[in-house]
PDB file of C-alpha atoms in Angstrom:
ATOM      1  CA  LYS A   1     -19.541  -4.025 -55.346  1.00  0.00           C
ATOM      2  CA  LEU A   2     -17.008  -2.979 -52.199  1.00  0.00           C
ATOM      3  CA  PHE A   3     -14.655  -0.700 -54.727  1.00  0.00           C
ATOM      4  CA  PRO A   4     -16.443  -0.403 -57.922  1.00  0.00           C
ATOM      5  CA  PRO A   5     -14.448   0.170 -61.368  1.00  0.00           C
ATOM      6  CA  PRO A   6     -13.952   4.068 -62.131  1.00  0.00           C
ATOM      7  CA  PRO A   7     -16.224   5.312 -64.580  1.00  0.00           C
ATOM      8  CA  PHE A   8     -13.431   6.333 -66.896  1.00  0.00           C
ATOM      9  CA  PRO A   9     -10.021   4.681 -68.688  1.00  0.00           C
ATOM     10  CA  PRO A  10      -7.156   3.786 -66.701  1.00  0.00           C
ATOM     11  CA  PRO A  11      -4.546   6.317 -67.381  1.00  0.00           C
ATOM     12  CA  PRO A  12      -2.131   5.903 -70.620  1.00  0.00           C
ATOM     13  CA  TYR A  13       1.082   5.339 -68.039  1.00  0.00           C
ATOM     14  CA  PHE A  14      -0.375   1.692 -67.312  1.00  0.00           C
ATOM     15  CA  GLN A  15      -0.049   0.679 -70.585  1.00  0.00           C
ATOM     16  CA  MET A  16       2.570  -1.433 -72.101  1.00  0.00           C
ATOM     17  CA  GLY A  17       5.780  -0.420 -73.940  1.00  0.00           C
ATOM     18  CA  LEU A  18       6.257   2.652 -71.830  1.00  0.00           C
ATOM     19  CA  GLY A  19       9.590   2.061 -69.601  1.00  0.00           C
ATOM     20  CA  LYS A  20       8.082   1.593 -66.549  1.00  0.00           C
ATOM     21  CA  THR A  21      10.535  -1.224 -65.516  1.00  0.00           C
ATOM     22  CA  LEU A  22      13.668   1.097 -66.598  1.00  0.00           C
ATOM     23  CA  GLN A  23      11.974   3.691 -64.317  1.00  0.00           C
ATOM     24  CA  ALA A  24      11.868   1.110 -61.522  1.00  0.00           C
ATOM     25  CA  LEU A  25      15.381  -0.424 -62.102  1.00  0.00           C
ATOM     26  CA  THR A  26      16.801   3.446 -62.907  1.00  0.00           C
ATOM     27  CA  LEU A  27      15.250   4.218 -59.021  1.00  0.00           C
ATOM     28  CA  LEU A  28      16.149   0.873 -57.881  1.00  0.00           C
ATOM     29  CA  TRP A  29      19.880   1.834 -58.979  1.00  0.00           C
ATOM     30  CA  THR A  30      19.806   5.379 -57.844  1.00  0.00           C
ATOM     31  CA  MET A  31      18.617   4.565 -54.035  1.00  0.00           C
ATOM     32  CA  LEU A  32      21.400   1.521 -53.405  1.00  0.00           C
ATOM     33  CA  ASN A  33      24.322   3.277 -54.971  1.00  0.00           C
ATOM     34  CA  SER A  34      23.661   6.861 -54.422  1.00  0.00           C
ATOM     35  CA  GLY A  35      24.032   8.850 -50.636  1.00  0.00           C
ATOM     36  CA  HIS A  36      23.208  12.211 -49.336  1.00  0.00           C
ATOM     37  CA  ALA A  37      25.939  14.174 -47.395  1.00  0.00           C
ATOM     38  CA  LEU A  38      22.939  14.960 -45.061  1.00  0.00           C
ATOM     39  CA  LEU A  39      22.297  11.156 -44.360  1.00  0.00           C
ATOM     40  CA  GLY A  40      25.861  10.541 -43.997  1.00  0.00           C
ATOM     41  CA  LYS A  41      26.840   9.763 -47.831  1.00  0.00           C
ATOM     42  CA  SER A  42      25.359   6.223 -46.738  1.00  0.00           C
ATOM     43  CA  PRO A  43      22.561   4.857 -49.759  1.00  0.00           C
ATOM     44  CA  LEU A  44      18.744   5.545 -49.280  1.00  0.00           C
ATOM     45  CA  ALA A  45      18.572   1.943 -49.621  1.00  0.00           C
ATOM     46  CA  ARG A  46      20.135  -1.174 -48.685  1.00  0.00           C
ATOM     47  CA  ARG A  47      17.860  -3.823 -50.081  1.00  0.00           C
ATOM     48  CA  ALA A  48      15.310  -3.807 -52.628  1.00  0.00           C
ATOM     49  CA  VAL A  49      12.381  -6.111 -53.056  1.00  0.00           C
ATOM     50  CA  ILE A  50      10.298  -6.319 -56.239  1.00  0.00           C
ATOM     51  CA  CYS A  51       7.183  -8.114 -56.667  1.00  0.00           C
ATOM     52  CA  CYS A  52       5.467  -9.360 -59.641  1.00  0.00           C
ATOM     53  CA  PRO A  53       3.161 -12.157 -60.896  1.00  0.00           C
ATOM     54  CA  THR A  54       4.998 -15.516 -61.186  1.00  0.00           C
ATOM     55  CA  SER A  55       4.756 -14.835 -64.921  1.00  0.00           C
ATOM     56  CA  LEU A  56       7.142 -12.016 -64.418  1.00  0.00           C
ATOM     57  CA  VAL A  57       9.706 -12.818 -62.231  1.00  0.00           C
ATOM     58  CA  GLY A  58      12.253 -14.248 -64.906  1.00  0.00           C
ATOM     59  CA  ASN A  59      12.084 -10.905 -67.121  1.00  0.00           C
ATOM     60  CA  TRP A  60      12.537  -8.473 -64.260  1.00  0.00           C
ATOM     61  CA  GLU A  61      15.403 -10.474 -63.457  1.00  0.00           C
ATOM     62  CA  ALA A  62      16.270 -10.850 -67.339  1.00  0.00           C
ATOM     63  CA  GLU A  63      15.740  -6.599 -67.372  1.00  0.00           C
ATOM     64  CA  ALA A  64      17.927  -6.069 -64.403  1.00  0.00           C
ATOM     65  CA  ARG A  65      20.638  -8.143 -65.812  1.00  0.00           C
ATOM     66  CA  LYS A  66      20.491  -6.405 -69.090  1.00  0.00           C
ATOM     67  CA  PHE A  67      20.010  -2.797 -68.317  1.00  0.00           C
ATOM     68  CA  LEU A  68      22.074  -2.771 -64.844  1.00  0.00           C
ATOM     69  CA  ARG A  69      24.841  -5.234 -66.568  1.00  0.00           C
ATOM     70  CA  GLY A  70      25.654  -7.208 -63.035  1.00  0.00           C
ATOM     71  CA  ARG A  71      26.039  -4.045 -60.884  1.00  0.00           C
ATOM     72  CA  LEU A  72      23.577  -5.247 -58.585  1.00  0.00           C
ATOM     73  CA  ARG A  73      23.375  -8.330 -57.030  1.00  0.00           C
ATOM     74  CA  VAL A  74      19.870  -9.913 -57.733  1.00  0.00           C
ATOM     75  CA  LEU A  75      17.718 -12.735 -56.611  1.00  0.00           C
ATOM     76  CA  ALA A  76      15.162 -13.918 -58.730  1.00  0.00           C
ATOM     77  CA  LEU A  77      12.848 -16.867 -57.044  1.00  0.00           C
ATOM     78  CA  CYS A  78      11.239 -18.708 -59.787  1.00  0.00           C
ATOM     79  CA  GLU A  79       9.681 -22.503 -59.661  1.00  0.00           C
ATOM     80  CA  CYS A  80      11.674 -23.718 -56.310  1.00  0.00           C
ATOM     81  CA  SER A  81       9.937 -25.479 -53.669  1.00  0.00           C
ATOM     82  CA  ARG A  82       9.402 -24.037 -49.863  1.00  0.00           C
ATOM     83  CA  GLU A  83      12.882 -25.276 -48.994  1.00  0.00           C
ATOM     84  CA  GLU A  84      14.616 -23.888 -51.637  1.00  0.00           C
ATOM     85  CA  ALA A  85      12.707 -20.366 -51.390  1.00  0.00           C
ATOM     86  CA  ALA A  86      13.339 -20.250 -47.490  1.00  0.00           C
ATOM     87  CA  GLN A  87      17.229 -20.734 -47.978  1.00  0.00           C
ATOM     88  CA  SER A  88      17.224 -18.211 -50.942  1.00  0.00           C
ATOM     89  CA  LEU A  89      15.656 -15.957 -48.635  1.00  0.00           C
ATOM     90  CA  SER A  90      18.167 -16.402 -45.619  1.00  0.00           C
ATOM     91  CA  ARG A  91      21.035 -15.718 -48.203  1.00  0.00           C
ATOM     92  CA  PHE A  92      19.045 -12.763 -49.293  1.00  0.00           C
ATOM     93  CA  LEU A  93      18.686 -10.883 -45.692  1.00  0.00           C
ATOM     94  CA  SER A  94      22.074 -11.828 -44.606  1.00  0.00           C
ATOM     95  CA  PRO A  95      24.782  -9.222 -43.980  1.00  0.00           C
ATOM     96  CA  GLN A  96      26.453 -11.065 -47.242  1.00  0.00           C
ATOM     97  CA  GLY A  97      23.423 -11.050 -49.300  1.00  0.00           C
ATOM     98  CA  GLU A  98      21.749  -9.746 -52.883  1.00  0.00           C
ATOM     99  CA  GLN A  99      20.994  -6.504 -53.023  1.00  0.00           C
ATOM    100  CA  VAL A 100      18.019  -7.440 -55.213  1.00  0.00           C
ATOM    101  CA  LEU A 101      15.143 -10.064 -54.408  1.00  0.00           C
ATOM    102  CA  VAL A 102      12.688 -10.556 -57.356  1.00  0.00           C
ATOM    103  CA  VAL A 103       9.699 -12.771 -56.143  1.00  0.00           C
ATOM    104  CA  SER A 104       6.260 -13.703 -56.776  1.00  0.00           C
ATOM    105  CA  TYR A 105       3.254 -11.799 -54.891  1.00  0.00           C
ATOM    106  CA  GLU A 106       2.600 -15.814 -53.922  1.00  0.00           C
ATOM    107  CA  THR A 107       6.168 -16.800 -52.505  1.00  0.00           C
ATOM    108  CA  PHE A 108       6.342 -13.231 -50.351  1.00  0.00           C
ATOM    109  CA  ARG A 109       2.978 -13.697 -48.982  1.00  0.00           C
ATOM    110  CA  ILE A 110       3.729 -16.980 -47.739  1.00  0.00           C
ATOM    111  CA  HIS A 111       7.466 -15.792 -46.352  1.00  0.00           C
ATOM    112  CA  ALA A 112       6.608 -12.446 -45.139  1.00  0.00           C
ATOM    113  CA  PRO A 113       7.380 -12.548 -41.570  1.00  0.00           C
ATOM    114  CA  LYS A 114      10.886 -13.486 -42.505  1.00  0.00           C
ATOM    115  CA  PHE A 115      10.967  -9.447 -43.772  1.00  0.00           C
ATOM    116  CA  ASN A 116       9.597  -8.131 -40.316  1.00  0.00           C
ATOM    117  CA  LYS A 117      12.905  -6.499 -39.286  1.00  0.00           C
ATOM    118  CA  SER A 118      14.709  -3.550 -39.464  1.00  0.00           C
ATOM    119  CA  GLY A 119      16.506  -3.548 -42.559  1.00  0.00           C
ATOM    120  CA  ALA A 120      14.891  -6.317 -44.203  1.00  0.00           C
ATOM    121  CA  CYS A 121      13.588  -4.176 -46.696  1.00  0.00           C
ATOM    122  CA  ASP A 122      14.069  -0.667 -47.684  1.00  0.00           C
ATOM    123  CA  LEU A 123      12.759  -0.111 -50.833  1.00  0.00           C
ATOM    124  CA  LEU A 124       9.537  -2.811 -52.265  1.00  0.00           C
ATOM    125  CA  ILE A 125       8.380  -2.361 -55.717  1.00  0.00           C
ATOM    126  CA  CYS A 126       5.020  -3.819 -56.810  1.00  0.00           C
ATOM    127  CA  ASP A 127       4.513  -4.765 -60.717  1.00  0.00           C
ATOM    128  CA  GLU A 128       0.807  -5.601 -62.123  1.00  0.00           C
ATOM    129  CA  VAL A 129      -0.848  -5.409 -59.107  1.00  0.00           C
ATOM    130  CA  ARG A 130      -4.396  -5.738 -60.746  1.00  0.00           C
ATOM    131  CA  ARG A 131      -6.301  -8.476 -58.486  1.00  0.00           C
ATOM    132  CA  ARG A 132      -9.568  -7.449 -57.099  1.00  0.00           C
ATOM    133  CA  SER A 133     -10.076  -9.920 -53.979  1.00  0.00           C
ATOM    134  CA  PHE A 134     -10.546  -8.205 -50.781  1.00  0.00           C
ATOM    135  CA  PHE A 135      -7.494 -10.297 -49.468  1.00  0.00           C
ATOM    136  CA  PHE A 136      -5.485  -9.111 -51.754  1.00  0.00           C
ATOM    137  CA  ARG A 137      -5.958  -5.271 -50.390  1.00  0.00           C
ATOM    138  CA  PHE A 138      -5.694  -6.288 -47.028  1.00  0.00           C
ATOM    139  CA  PHE A 139      -2.112  -8.109 -47.457  1.00  0.00           C
ATOM    140  CA  PHE A 140      -0.652  -4.824 -49.159  1.00  0.00           C
ATOM    141  CA  CYS A 141      -2.169  -2.606 -46.649  1.00  0.00           C
ATOM    142  CA  ARG A 142       0.003  -5.176 -43.768  1.00  0.00           C
ATOM    143  CA  VAL A 143       2.601  -5.118 -46.031  1.00  0.00           C
ATOM    144  CA  PHE A 144       3.879  -1.505 -44.649  1.00  0.00           C
ATOM    145  CA  PHE A 145       3.914  -3.359 -40.912  1.00  0.00           C
ATOM    146  CA  PHE A 146       7.234  -5.011 -42.231  1.00  0.00           C
ATOM    147  CA  LEU A 147       8.826  -2.636 -43.405  1.00  0.00           C
ATOM    148  CA  GLU A 148      10.226  -1.020 -40.440  1.00  0.00           C
ATOM    149  CA  ASN A 149      12.753   1.500 -41.670  1.00  0.00           C
ATOM    150  CA  GLU A 150      11.774   4.562 -41.568  1.00  0.00           C
ATOM    151  CA  ASN A 151      13.753   5.288 -44.942  1.00  0.00           C
ATOM    152  CA  SER A 152      11.111   2.669 -47.016  1.00  0.00           C
ATOM    153  CA  LEU A 153       9.548   3.263 -49.733  1.00  0.00           C
ATOM    154  CA  PHE A 154       6.822   1.660 -51.655  1.00  0.00           C
ATOM    155  CA  LEU A 155       6.447   1.822 -55.542  1.00  0.00           C
ATOM    156  CA  SER A 156       3.626   0.166 -57.356  1.00  0.00           C
ATOM    157  CA  PHE A 157       3.240   0.113 -61.317  1.00  0.00           C
ATOM    158  CA  SER A 158      -0.496  -1.189 -62.466  1.00  0.00           C
ATOM    159  CA  PHE A 159      -2.528  -0.721 -59.356  1.00  0.00           C
ATOM    160  CA  SER A 160      -5.710  -0.994 -59.846  1.00  0.00           C
ATOM    161  CA  PHE A 161      -8.874  -2.721 -58.246  1.00  0.00           C
TER     162      PHE A 161
END
């Protein structure tokens, strides 16, 4: 194996029910809504993308609605055609678009070149990154090249190989 698993069990913070989603949403809210005086009081992030497995897209959308109570505009791409996804992404990337995009890894991979411009994504949150393929590891190394804003942040939960 290229990257053998570690000989010890995973840390306890990767277990379910510890509030990782709520913590990520708290960070998301803080970065999108608070500005520092040294930054001209502008928010630390203007747009965020949450990447997760397809089965969790609806869950992230529901959790965002539950905890943020409509304070952020959230767009979830789940079970749509390629054309519908392209239209939704264009809407997200427009100046009046949503602040948060929840998208599956596969959809993000297909449309990744659309994020190759400044300001397209300031915060990328990845959930359940557990694939073990070389391609997947290579893909996430390339994600950083799509985040051209110098304030971009990459945050991952349950990242293991």
